[in-house]
Coordinates of C-alpha atoms in Angstrom, one line a residue:
X1 CA -27.7 -29.0 0.9
X2 CA -28.2 -28.1 4.6
X3 CA -27.2 -24.6 5.7
X4 CA -24.3 -24.6 8.1
X5 CA -23.5 -21.6 10.2
X6 CA -20.3 -19.9 9.2
X7 CA -17.7 -20.1 11.9
X8 CA -13.9 -19.9 12.0
X9 CA -12.4 -21.8 9.0
X10 CA -15.6 -21.8 6.9
X11 CA -16.0 -20.5 3.3
X12 CA -19.3 -20.2 1.5
X13 CA -20.0 -20.2 -2.2
X14 CA -23.4 -19.0 -3.5
X15 CA -23.8 -19.5 -7.2
X16 CA -27.3 -18.0 -7.3
X17 CA -26.4 -14.7 -6.7
X18 CA -19.8 -18.0 -7.0
X19 CA -11.3 -10.6 -9.5
X20 CA -7.5 -10.9 -10.7
X21 CA -4.5 -9.4 -12.1
X22 CA -1.8 -10.5 -14.5
X23 CA 1.9 -10.0 -14.8
X24 CA 4.5 -10.2 -12.0
X25 CA 7.0 -8.0 -10.2
X26 CA 9.9 -8.4 -7.9
X27 CA 8.7 -9.4 -4.4
X28 CA 11.0 -7.1 -2.6
X29 CA 11.0 -3.9 -4.6
X30 CA 8.6 -4.4 -7.5
X31 CA 11.4 -3.5 -10.0
X32 CA 12.8 -6.0 -12.6
X33 CA 16.5 -6.3 -12.7
X34 CA 18.0 -5.6 -16.2
X35 CA 21.5 -6.7 -17.0
X36 CA 23.3 -4.0 -19.0
X37 CA 25.7 -4.7 -21.8
X38 CA 29.4 -3.6 -21.6
X39 CA 28.9 -0.6 -23.9
X40 CA 25.9 0.5 -21.9
X41 CA 27.8 0.3 -18.7
X42 CA 30.7 2.3 -20.0
X43 CA 28.4 4.9 -21.5
X44 CA 26.6 5.3 -18.2
X45 CA 29.9 5.3 -16.2
X46 CA 31.9 7.8 -18.1
X47 CA 29.3 9.7 -20.2
X48 CA 26.3 9.7 -17.9
X49 CA 24.4 12.7 -19.2
X50 CA 23.3 11.2 -22.6
X51 CA 22.3 8.0 -20.7
X52 CA 20.2 10.1 -18.3
X53 CA 18.6 12.0 -21.2
X54 CA 17.8 8.7 -22.8
X55 CA 16.1 7.5 -19.6
X56 CA 14.1 10.7 -19.4
X57 CA 13.1 10.4 -23.1
X58 CA 11.7 6.9 -22.4
X59 CA 9.3 8.4 -19.9
X60 CA 7.9 11.3 -21.9
X61 CA 5.4 10.6 -24.7
X62 CA 5.7 12.4 -28.1
X63 CA 3.4 15.2 -27.1
X64 CA 5.3 15.8 -23.8
X65 CA 8.6 15.8 -25.7
X66 CA 7.4 18.5 -28.0
X67 CA 6.2 20.6 -25.1
X68 CA 9.6 20.0 -23.3
X69 CA 11.6 21.2 -26.3
X70 CA 9.3 24.2 -26.8
X71 CA 9.5 25.3 -23.1
X72 CA 13.3 24.7 -23.1
X73 CA 13.7 27.0 -26.1
X74 CA 11.6 29.6 -24.3
X75 CA 13.6 29.3 -21.1
X76 CA 16.9 29.7 -23.0
X77 CA 15.5 32.7 -24.9
X78 CA 14.4 34.4 -21.6
X79 CA 17.8 33.9 -20.0
X80 CA 19.5 35.3 -23.1
X81 CA 17.1 38.3 -22.9
X82 CA 18.0 38.7 -19.3
X83 CA 21.7 39.1 -20.2
X84 CA 20.9 41.5 -23.1
X85 CA 18.6 43.6 -21.0
X86 CA 21.2 43.8 -18.3
X87 CA 23.8 45.0 -20.9
X88 CA 21.1 47.4 -22.2
X89 CA 20.5 48.8 -18.8
X90 CA 24.2 49.6 -18.3
X91 CA 24.2 51.2 -21.8
X92 CA 21.1 53.4 -21.0
X93 CA 22.6 54.5 -17.7
X94 CA 25.9 55.3 -19.4
X95 CA 24.1 57.1 -22.2
X96 CA 22.3 59.4 -19.9
X97 CA 25.2 60.2 -17.6
X98 CA 27.7 60.9 -20.4
X99 CA 27.9 64.4 -21.9
X100 CA 25.9 64.9 -25.1
X101 CA 29.0 65.7 -27.2
X102 CA 30.8 62.5 -26.1
X103 CA 28.6 59.9 -27.6
X104 CA 25.7 60.1 -30.1
X105 CA 24.4 56.7 -31.2
X106 CA 23.5 56.7 -34.9
X107 CA 20.9 53.9 -34.6
X108 CA 18.6 55.8 -32.4
X109 CA 15.9 58.0 -34.1
X110 CA 16.0 61.7 -33.1
X111 CA 12.9 61.4 -30.8
X112 CA 14.7 58.8 -28.7
X113 CA 18.2 60.3 -28.9
X114 CA 17.2 63.4 -26.9
X115 CA 18.8 63.1 -23.4
X116 CA 16.4 65.6 -22.0
X117 CA 13.5 63.2 -22.8
X118 CA 12.6 60.1 -20.8
X119 CA 11.1 58.3 -23.7
X120 CA 14.1 56.0 -24.1
X121 CA 13.9 55.1 -20.4
X122 CA 10.1 54.6 -20.7
X123 CA 10.5 52.3 -23.7
X124 CA 13.2 50.4 -22.0
X125 CA 11.1 49.9 -18.9
X126 CA 8.2 48.8 -21.0
X127 CA 10.2 46.2 -22.9
X128 CA 11.8 45.1 -19.7
X129 CA 8.4 44.5 -18.2
X130 CA 7.3 42.6 -21.3
X131 CA 10.4 40.4 -21.0
X132 CA 9.7 39.6 -17.3
X133 CA 6.0 38.9 -18.1
X134 CA 7.2 36.5 -20.8
X135 CA 9.5 34.8 -18.3
X136 CA 6.7 34.4 -15.8
X137 CA 4.4 33.0 -18.4
X138 CA 7.0 30.5 -19.5
X139 CA 7.6 29.5 -15.9
X140 CA 3.9 29.0 -15.3
X141 CA 3.7 26.9 -18.4
X142 CA 6.7 24.8 -17.2
X143 CA 5.0 24.3 -13.9
X144 CA 1.8 23.1 -15.6
X145 CA 3.8 20.9 -17.9
X146 CA 5.8 19.2 -15.1
X147 CA 2.6 18.8 -13.0
X148 CA 0.9 17.1 -15.9
X149 CA 3.7 14.7 -16.4
X150 CA 3.8 13.8 -12.7
X151 CA 0.0 13.2 -12.6
X152 CA 0.2 11.1 -15.8
X153 CA 2.9 8.9 -14.3
X154 CA 1.0 8.5 -11.0
X155 CA -2.1 7.5 -13.0
X156 CA -0.2 5.0 -15.0
X157 CA 1.5 3.5 -12.0
X158 CA -1.7 3.1 -10.1
X159 CA -3.3 1.6 -13.2
X160 CA -0.4 -0.8 -13.5
X161 CA -0.8 -1.8 -9.8
X162 CA -4.5 -2.5 -10.4
X163 CA -3.6 -4.7 -13.4
X164 CA -0.6 -6.4 -11.8
X165 CA -0.4 -9.9 -10.6
X166 CA -2.1 -11.2 -7.5
X167 CA 1.4 -12.3 -6.3
X168 CA 2.5 -8.6 -6.4
X169 CA -0.6 -7.6 -4.3
X170 CA 0.2 -10.3 -1.7
X171 CA 4.0 -10.1 -1.5
X172 CA 5.0 -6.5 -2.2
X173 CA 4.9 -4.1 0.7
X174 CA 2.4 -1.3 0.5
X175 CA 5.2 1.3 1.1
X176 CA 6.8 0.2 -2.2
X177 CA 3.6 0.8 -4.1
X178 CA 2.9 4.1 -2.3
X179 CA 6.3 5.4 -3.2
X180 CA 6.0 4.3 -6.8
X181 CA 2.6 5.9 -7.2
X182 CA 2.8 9.0 -5.1
X183 CA 6.4 10.0 -4.6
X184 CA 8.6 8.6 -7.4
X185 CA 6.7 10.5 -10.2
X186 CA 7.3 13.8 -8.4
X187 CA 10.9 12.9 -7.7
X188 CA 11.3 12.3 -11.4
X189 CA 9.7 15.6 -12.4
X190 CA 11.3 17.8 -9.8
X191 CA 14.9 16.4 -9.9
X192 CA 15.2 14.8 -13.3
X193 CA 12.9 16.7 -15.8
X194 CA 13.3 20.2 -14.3
X195 CA 17.0 19.5 -13.6
X196 CA 17.7 18.5 -17.2
X197 CA 15.9 21.6 -18.4
X198 CA 18.0 23.9 -16.1
X199 CA 21.2 22.1 -17.0
X200 CA 20.7 22.7 -20.8
X201 CA 19.8 26.3 -20.1
X202 CA 22.9 26.9 -18.0
X203 CA 25.1 25.1 -20.5
X204 CA 23.7 27.3 -23.3
X205 CA 24.4 30.5 -21.4
X206 CA 27.9 29.3 -20.5
X207 CA 28.5 28.5 -24.2
X208 CA 27.5 32.0 -25.2
X209 CA 29.7 33.4 -22.6
X210 CA 32.7 31.3 -23.8
X211 CA 32.0 32.4 -27.4
X212 CA 32.0 36.0 -26.3
X213 CA 35.4 35.5 -24.5
X214 CA 36.9 33.8 -27.5
X215 CA 35.9 36.7 -29.7
X216 CA 37.2 39.2 -27.2
X217 CA 40.5 37.5 -26.2
X218 CA 41.3 33.8 -26.9
X219 CA 44.2 33.9 -24.5
X220 CA 41.7 34.9 -21.7
X221 CA 39.6 31.8 -22.5
X222 CA 42.7 29.6 -22.3
X223 CA 43.5 31.1 -18.9
X224 CA 39.9 30.5 -17.7
X225 CA 40.2 26.9 -19.0
X226 CA 43.4 26.3 -17.1
X227 CA 42.1 27.9 -13.9
X228 CA 38.6 26.4 -13.8
X229 CA 38.8 23.1 -15.5
X230 CA 40.9 21.2 -12.9
X231 CA 38.7 22.2 -9.9
X232 CA 35.5 21.6 -11.8
X233 CA 36.7 18.1 -12.9
X234 CA 37.8 17.2 -9.4
X235 CA 34.6 18.6 -7.7
X236 CA 32.4 16.9 -10.3
X237 CA 34.0 13.5 -9.7
X238 CA 33.9 13.9 -5.9
X239 CA 30.2 15.1 -5.9
X240 CA 29.2 12.3 -8.2
X241 CA 30.9 9.7 -6.1
X242 CA 29.4 10.9 -2.9
X243 CA 25.9 11.3 -4.2
X244 CA 26.0 7.8 -5.8
X245 CA 26.7 6.4 -2.4
X246 CA 24.0 8.6 -0.8
X247 CA 21.2 7.8 -3.3
X248 CA 20.9 4.1 -2.5
X249 CA 20.7 4.8 1.2
X250 CA 18.2 7.6 0.7
X251 CA 15.9 5.4 -1.4
X252 CA 16.1 2.3 0.9
X253 CA 15.9 4.1 4.2
X254 CA 13.0 6.3 3.0
X255 CA 11.0 3.2 2.0
X256 CA 11.8 1.4 5.2
X257 CA 10.8 4.4 7.3
X258 CA 7.5 4.7 5.5
X259 CA 6.9 1.0 6.0
X260 CA 7.6 1.2 9.7
X261 CA 5.4 4.2 10.3
X262 CA 2.5 2.4 8.6
X263 CA 3.2 -0.5 10.9
X264 CA 3.1 1.8 13.9
X265 CA -0.1 3.5 12.8
X266 CA -1.8 0.2 12.2
X267 CA -0.4 -1.3 15.4
X268 CA -2.0 1.2 17.8
X269 CA -3.9 -1.4 19.7
X270 CA -1.1 -4.1 19.7
X271 CA 1.5 -1.5 20.6
X272 CA -0.3 -0.4 23.7
X273 CA -1.8 -3.8 24.8
X274 CA 1.5 -5.7 24.4
X275 CA 3.6 -2.7 25.6
X276 CA 5.5 -2.6 22.4
X277 CA 5.2 1.1 21.4
X278 CA 9.0 1.5 21.9
X279 CA 9.6 -1.3 19.3
X280 CA 7.6 0.5 16.7
X281 CA 9.1 3.9 17.6
X282 CA 12.7 2.8 17.6
X283 CA 12.8 1.0 14.3
X284 CA 11.0 3.9 12.6
X285 CA 13.4 6.5 14.1
X286 CA 16.4 4.4 13.1
X287 CA 15.3 4.3 9.5
X288 CA 14.2 7.9 9.4
X289 CA 17.5 9.0 11.0
X290 CA 19.5 7.2 8.3
X291 CA 17.3 8.8 5.6
X292 CA 17.6 12.3 7.1
X293 CA 21.4 12.0 7.6
X294 CA 22.1 11.0 4.0
X295 CA 19.5 13.5 2.6
X296 CA 20.9 16.5 4.4
X297 CA 24.5 15.5 3.8
X298 CA 23.7 15.4 0.1
X299 CA 22.2 18.9 0.4
X300 CA 25.2 20.2 2.3
X301 CA 27.4 18.8 -0.4
X302 CA 25.9 21.2 -2.9
X303 CA 27.7 24.1 -1.2
X304 CA 31.1 22.6 -1.8
X305 CA 31.5 23.3 -5.6
X306 CA 31.0 27.0 -5.3
X307 CA 33.5 27.4 -2.5
X308 CA 36.3 25.5 -4.3
X309 CA 35.7 27.0 -7.8
X310 CA 35.7 30.5 -6.3
X311 CA 39.1 29.9 -4.7
X312 CA 40.6 29.0 -8.1
X313 CA 38.9 32.0 -9.7
X314 CA 40.5 34.3 -7.2
X315 CA 43.8 32.5 -7.9
X316 CA 43.4 33.2 -11.6
X317 CA 42.7 36.9 -10.8
X318 CA 45.9 37.2 -8.8
X319 CA 47.8 35.6 -11.7
X320 CA 46.5 38.3 -14.0
X321 CA 47.4 41.0 -11.5
X322 CA 51.0 39.7 -11.2
X323 CA 51.2 39.6 -15.0
X324 CA 50.0 43.2 -15.2
X325 CA 52.5 44.2 -12.5
X326 CA 55.6 42.7 -14.0
X327 CA 54.7 43.3 -17.7
X328 CA 54.2 47.0 -17.3
X329 CA 51.1 47.0 -19.6
X330 CA 48.7 48.1 -16.9
X331 CA 46.0 49.7 -19.0
X332 CA 45.3 46.8 -21.4
X333 CA 45.7 44.3 -18.6
X334 CA 43.1 46.2 -16.5
X335 CA 40.6 45.6 -19.2
X336 CA 41.6 41.9 -19.4
X337 CA 41.3 41.6 -15.6
X338 CA 37.8 43.2 -15.7
X339 CA 36.8 40.8 -18.5
X340 CA 38.2 37.9 -16.5
X341 CA 36.2 38.8 -13.4
X342 CA 33.0 39.3 -15.4
X343 CA 33.4 36.0 -17.3
X344 CA 34.4 34.1 -14.1
X345 CA 31.5 35.3 -12.1
X346 CA 29.2 34.6 -15.0
X347 CA 30.5 31.1 -15.6
X348 CA 31.1 30.0 -12.0
X349 CA 27.4 30.2 -10.9
X350 CA 26.5 28.3 -14.0
X351 CA 29.1 25.6 -13.3
X352 CA 28.0 25.3 -9.7
X353 CA 24.4 25.0 -10.7
X354 CA 25.2 22.4 -13.4
X355 CA 27.2 20.3 -10.9
X356 CA 24.6 20.4 -8.2
X357 CA 21.7 19.7 -10.6
X358 CA 23.6 16.9 -12.2
X359 CA 24.4 15.5 -8.8
X360 CA 20.7 15.6 -7.9
X361 CA 19.8 13.9 -11.2
X362 CA 22.3 11.1 -10.5
X363 CA 20.9 10.7 -7.0
X364 CA 17.3 10.4 -8.3
X365 CA 18.0 8.6 -11.6
X366 CA 16.2 5.6 -10.3
X367 CA 13.0 7.6 -10.7
X368 CA 13.5 7.7 -14.4
X369 CA 15.1 4.3 -14.8
X370 CA 12.1 2.4 -13.4
X371 CA 10.2 0.6 -16.2
X372 CA 6.8 1.2 -14.6
X373 CA 6.9 5.0 -15.4
X374 CA 7.9 4.7 -19.1
X375 CA 5.6 6.3 -21.7
X376 CA 5.0 3.0 -23.5
X377 CA 3.1 1.0 -20.9
X378 CA 3.3 -2.8 -20.9
X379 CA 0.2 -3.2 -18.7
X380 CA -2.0 -6.1 -19.4
X381 CA -5.6 -5.0 -20.0
X382 CA -8.8 -6.9 -19.3
X383 CA -9.7 -8.8 -22.5
X384 CA -12.4 -7.1 -24.5
X385 CA -15.6 -8.7 -25.4
X386 CA -18.4 -10.0 -23.2
X387 CA -18.4 -13.8 -22.9
X388 CA -22.1 -14.3 -22.3
X389 CA -23.8 -15.3 -19.0
X390 CA -22.2 -17.8 -16.7
X391 CA -23.9 -21.2 -17.0
X392 CA -21.5 -23.1 -14.7
X393 CA -18.2 -22.9 -13.0
X394 CA -16.0 -25.9 -12.3
X395 CA -12.7 -27.4 -11.6
X396 CA -11.3 -30.5 -13.4
X397 CA -8.5 -32.5 -11.9
X398 CA -6.9 -29.4 -10.4
X399 CA -3.5 -29.6 -8.7
X400 CA -2.0 -26.7 -6.8
X401 CA 0.8 -26.4 -4.2
X402 CA 2.8 -23.7 -2.4
X403 CA 6.4 -24.8 -2.6
X404 CA 6.4 -28.5 -1.5
X405 CA 3.0 -28.2 0.3
X406 CA 0.1 -29.6 -1.7
X407 CA -3.2 -27.9 -1.1
X408 CA -5.3 -29.3 -4.0
X409 CA -4.7 -32.8 -5.5
X410 CA -6.8 -33.9 -8.4
X411 CA -9.7 -31.8 -7.2
X412 CA -12.8 -31.6 -9.3
X413 CA -16.2 -29.9 -8.8
X414 CA -18.9 -28.1 -10.7
X415 CA -21.3 -25.3 -9.6
X416 CA -24.6 -24.7 -11.4
X417 CA -26.9 -21.7 -11.1
X418 CA -29.0 -22.1 -8.0
X419 CA -26.4 -24.1 -6.1
X420 CA -25.8 -23.2 -2.5
X421 CA -22.5 -24.6 -1.3
X422 CA -20.4 -24.4 1.8
X423 CA -16.8 -25.4 2.1
X424 CA -15.3 -26.4 5.5
X425 CA -11.8 -27.2 6.6
X426 CA -9.0 -26.3 9.0
X427 CA -7.3 -23.0 8.7
X428 CA -4.5 -23.0 6.1
X429 CA -5.9 -25.9 4.1
X430 CA -6.5 -23.9 0.9
X431 CA -10.1 -22.6 1.1
X432 CA -9.1 -19.1 0.1
X433 CA -6.7 -20.5 -2.4
X434 CA -9.6 -22.4 -4.0
X435 CA -11.4 -19.1 -4.5
X436 CA -8.3 -17.4 -5.9
X437 CA -8.0 -20.2 -8.5
X438 CA -11.7 -19.9 -9.4
X439 CA -11.4 -16.2 -9.9
X440 CA -8.2 -16.2 -11.9
X441 CA -5.9 -14.7 -9.3
X442 CA -3.7 -17.7 -9.3
X443 CA -2.9 -20.2 -12.1
X444 CA -3.4 -23.9 -11.6
X445 CA -0.4 -26.2 -11.6
X446 CA -2.3 -29.0 -13.4
X447 CA -5.9 -29.3 -14.5
X448 CA -8.3 -26.6 -15.6
X449 CA -10.8 -24.0 -14.4
X450 CA -14.0 -24.4 -16.3
X451 CA -16.5 -21.7 -17.2
X452 CA -19.6 -23.0 -19.0
X453 CA -17.8 -26.3 -19.4
X454 CA -14.8 -24.8 -21.2
X455 CA -11.2 -24.7 -19.9
X456 CA -10.5 -21.0 -19.2
X457 CA -7.1 -19.6 -18.5
X458 CA -6.7 -16.8 -15.8
X459 CA -6.6 -14.0 -18.4
X460 CA -9.9 -15.1 -19.9
X461 CA -11.5 -15.5 -16.5
X462 CA -11.2 -11.7 -16.2
X463 CA -14.0 -11.5 -18.8
X464 CA -16.4 -12.9 -16.3
X465 CA -15.6 -10.5 -13.5
X466 CA -18.6 -8.2 -14.2
X467 CA -20.8 -11.2 -13.3
X468 CA -19.0 -12.1 -10.1
X469 CA -19.1 -10.5 -6.6
X470 CA -16.5 -11.4 -3.9
X471 CA -16.4 -10.6 -0.2
X472 CA -12.9 -11.3 1.1
X473 CA -12.1 -12.6 4.6
X474 CA -10.4 -9.3 5.4
X475 CA -12.9 -6.6 4.8
X476 CA -12.1 -3.7 2.5
X477 CA -13.2 -0.1 3.4
X478 CA -12.4 3.3 2.0
X479 CA -12.3 6.5 4.1
X480 CA -15.7 7.7 2.9
X481 CA -19.5 7.4 3.6
X482 CA -21.3 4.1 4.1
X483 CA -23.1 4.7 0.8
X484 CA -19.8 5.0 -1.1
X485 CA -18.4 2.0 0.7
X486 CA -21.4 0.0 -0.7
X487 CA -21.5 1.4 -4.2
X488 CA -17.8 2.2 -4.7
X489 CA -18.8 5.0 -7.2
X490 CA -19.4 8.7 -7.2
X491 CA -22.6 8.7 -9.2
X492 CA -26.1 8.4 -7.7
X493 CA -26.9 4.8 -6.6
X494 CA -29.6 2.5 -8.0
X495 CA -32.2 3.0 -5.3
X496 CA -33.9 -0.4 -5.8
X497 CA -30.7 -2.4 -5.6
X498 CA -29.5 -0.3 -2.7
X499 CA -32.7 -0.9 -0.7
X500 CA -32.5 -4.6 -1.3
X501 CA -28.9 -4.7 -0.1
X502 CA -29.7 -2.7 3.0
X503 CA -32.7 -4.9 3.9
X504 CA -30.9 -8.2 3.2
X505 CA -27.9 -7.4 5.4
X506 CA -29.9 -5.6 8.2
X507 CA -28.0 -2.4 7.5
X508 CA -31.3 -0.5 7.3
X509 CA -31.8 -1.1 11.0
X510 CA -28.1 -0.5 11.9
X511 CA -28.0 2.9 10.1
X512 CA -30.8 4.1 12.4
X513 CA -28.2 4.2 15.1
X514 CA -26.3 6.9 13.2
X515 CA -27.8 10.4 12.7
X516 CA -26.0 10.7 9.4
X517 CA -27.5 7.4 8.0
X518 CA -25.9 6.5 4.7
X519 CA -23.7 9.5 5.0
X520 CA -22.0 8.1 8.1
X521 CA -18.3 8.5 7.5
X522 CA -16.2 5.3 7.7
X523 CA -12.6 6.0 8.7
X524 CA -9.5 4.1 7.6
X525 CA -10.0 0.3 7.4
X526 CA -13.4 0.7 9.1
X527 CA -11.9 1.4 12.5
X528 CA -14.8 3.4 13.8
X529 CA -17.5 0.7 13.3
X530 CA -17.8 -2.8 14.8
X531 CA -16.8 -6.0 13.1
X532 CA -20.4 -7.0 12.5
X533 CA -21.1 -3.7 10.9
X534 CA -18.1 -4.1 8.7
X535 CA -19.3 -7.5 7.5
X536 CA -22.8 -6.2 6.8
X537 CA -21.3 -3.4 4.6
X538 CA -19.0 -5.8 2.8
X539 CA -21.9 -8.2 2.0
X540 CA -24.2 -5.3 1.0
X541 CA -21.6 -4.3 -1.5
X542 CA -21.7 -7.7 -3.1
X543 CA -25.5 -7.8 -3.1
X544 CA -25.7 -4.3 -4.6
X545 CA -23.6 -5.4 -7.6
X546 CA -26.4 -7.8 -8.4
X547 CA -24.0 -10.4 -9.8
X548 CA -25.3 -14.0 -10.6
X549 CA -22.4 -15.5 -8.7
X550 CA -21.3 -14.4 -5.2
X551 CA -18.3 -15.7 -3.3
X552 CA -18.2 -15.1 0.5
X553 CA -15.0 -15.9 2.5
X554 CA -15.9 -16.3 6.2
X555 CA -18.6 -13.7 5.9
X556 CA -20.6 -14.2 9.2
X557 CA -18.0 -14.9 11.9
X558 CA -18.6 -11.4 13.4
X559 CA -22.4 -11.6 13.3
X560 CA -24.7 -13.1 15.9
X561 CA -26.6 -16.3 14.9
X562 CA -29.9 -14.6 14.2
X563 CA -28.3 -12.1 11.8
X564 CA -26.3 -14.9 10.1
X565 CA -29.4 -17.1 9.7
X566 CA -31.4 -14.2 8.3
X567 CA -28.7 -13.6 5.6
X568 CA -28.4 -17.3 4.8
X569 CA -32.2 -17.4 4.3
X570 CA -32.0 -14.4 1.9
X571 CA -29.3 -16.1 -0.2
X572 CA -31.3 -19.3 -0.4

């Protein structure tokens, strides 16, 4: 077959020297919609905490759950020790300032009971320091644990993207994937995982405080319940309702603003040439303003519970003062008033923290509910087992269409080792689609893709990817050196294959223009090199792979005729 110079609308297949993902996601948000049953809806609506805990449990693997429970127990223990040491501090101060004949504790040994000695204070300070060091150690372990969970989720989400469907790659906006991979795992860990741990800790401390009140004075507990329960219920309902409204706007506007800023960054040339910078700027600012407004409104809302609950606590205090005034039992009521104040100002901060944390958890619950971050991954993996060398690739009576538009109708062909094929056609007639079918990115509507004469479904075509190299029409570049853009690996390159790739593409001469040579840094999307240099690097990457089949999609349209003919001669 005669060689034809590649121009606009040309595709070339070289089978001397002709990759794909499975699964599918929502085109708009990459999240499947799951219809909940009536009981699940009621449970989430009226008893949301167990539902939230269940969602978090789906994300953590067994090892992480064990770590979570262990660290949670340690956190509760440290908080209990904080209370006990605070009480102990008051007791030590009282012990030293009281006269010796007033109080002599029987449980202290003589060498500690001496008020003229500082051994008791020294021992207390030592134990206090050990307690604080234990608290710091547990906090550090918690930070390491949360960090590990976030990194694992990001790893799994990126892995899932790499194994997702070609349809997801084409139709889902990059901002959605970036949020799922980079931001959503840390939202989950910061607001859901850490929030749940703090809620359980605060509820445990509040429960112990309530138990102490019951043992001291059950009537006082009833008064606290009557005073604090109504405002807590009303505030909790109000905060939950407002944050539920905020969370959807926060999520959507954040993704929109990220999408728009990517468009603005990529549209630097078009924005200036077409005088459309204001278009990019205004739509980003509108989305970002919506995000910021709802975000900071939700943060301001967190100050409301403390203010309202404190008002009712003061009201309860005045009720006790009035009771003491008109009952005439001032001495006993003074103790009750003191206990009420101590209990209220111990319970109120806990209540406020629980309400705020739970509001945050409700606002960010989507981070735990998303199936892609669950511990039991449903990712499809590349089938195991090498299929043997490729002897031929073909299509047999293939039909394919997009909607009502037919691109391939009863198409058949076969490519043998040594074949040198070019495919021409008008733009949009299905040349790239043909390659996507051959490589298993898209399933055929009718007919079959043949490898070695055998009909091969897309999931089995993946087995042949190690023997295939592909240069897309839109070049792919990473922000790294020329060398890494060719090899796509961190390890030392194969020098023989690298030299061959550089010579075949003429990069050996091009690199002489750069003092750094192969260490020349390529910026985002190859913006700091010419189109011809981009194509040389992309083709060098395919040659370096040393695959028996190479597919090139409009590979020479940025090269001069001499360079294109030189590469064609090398491929032949």
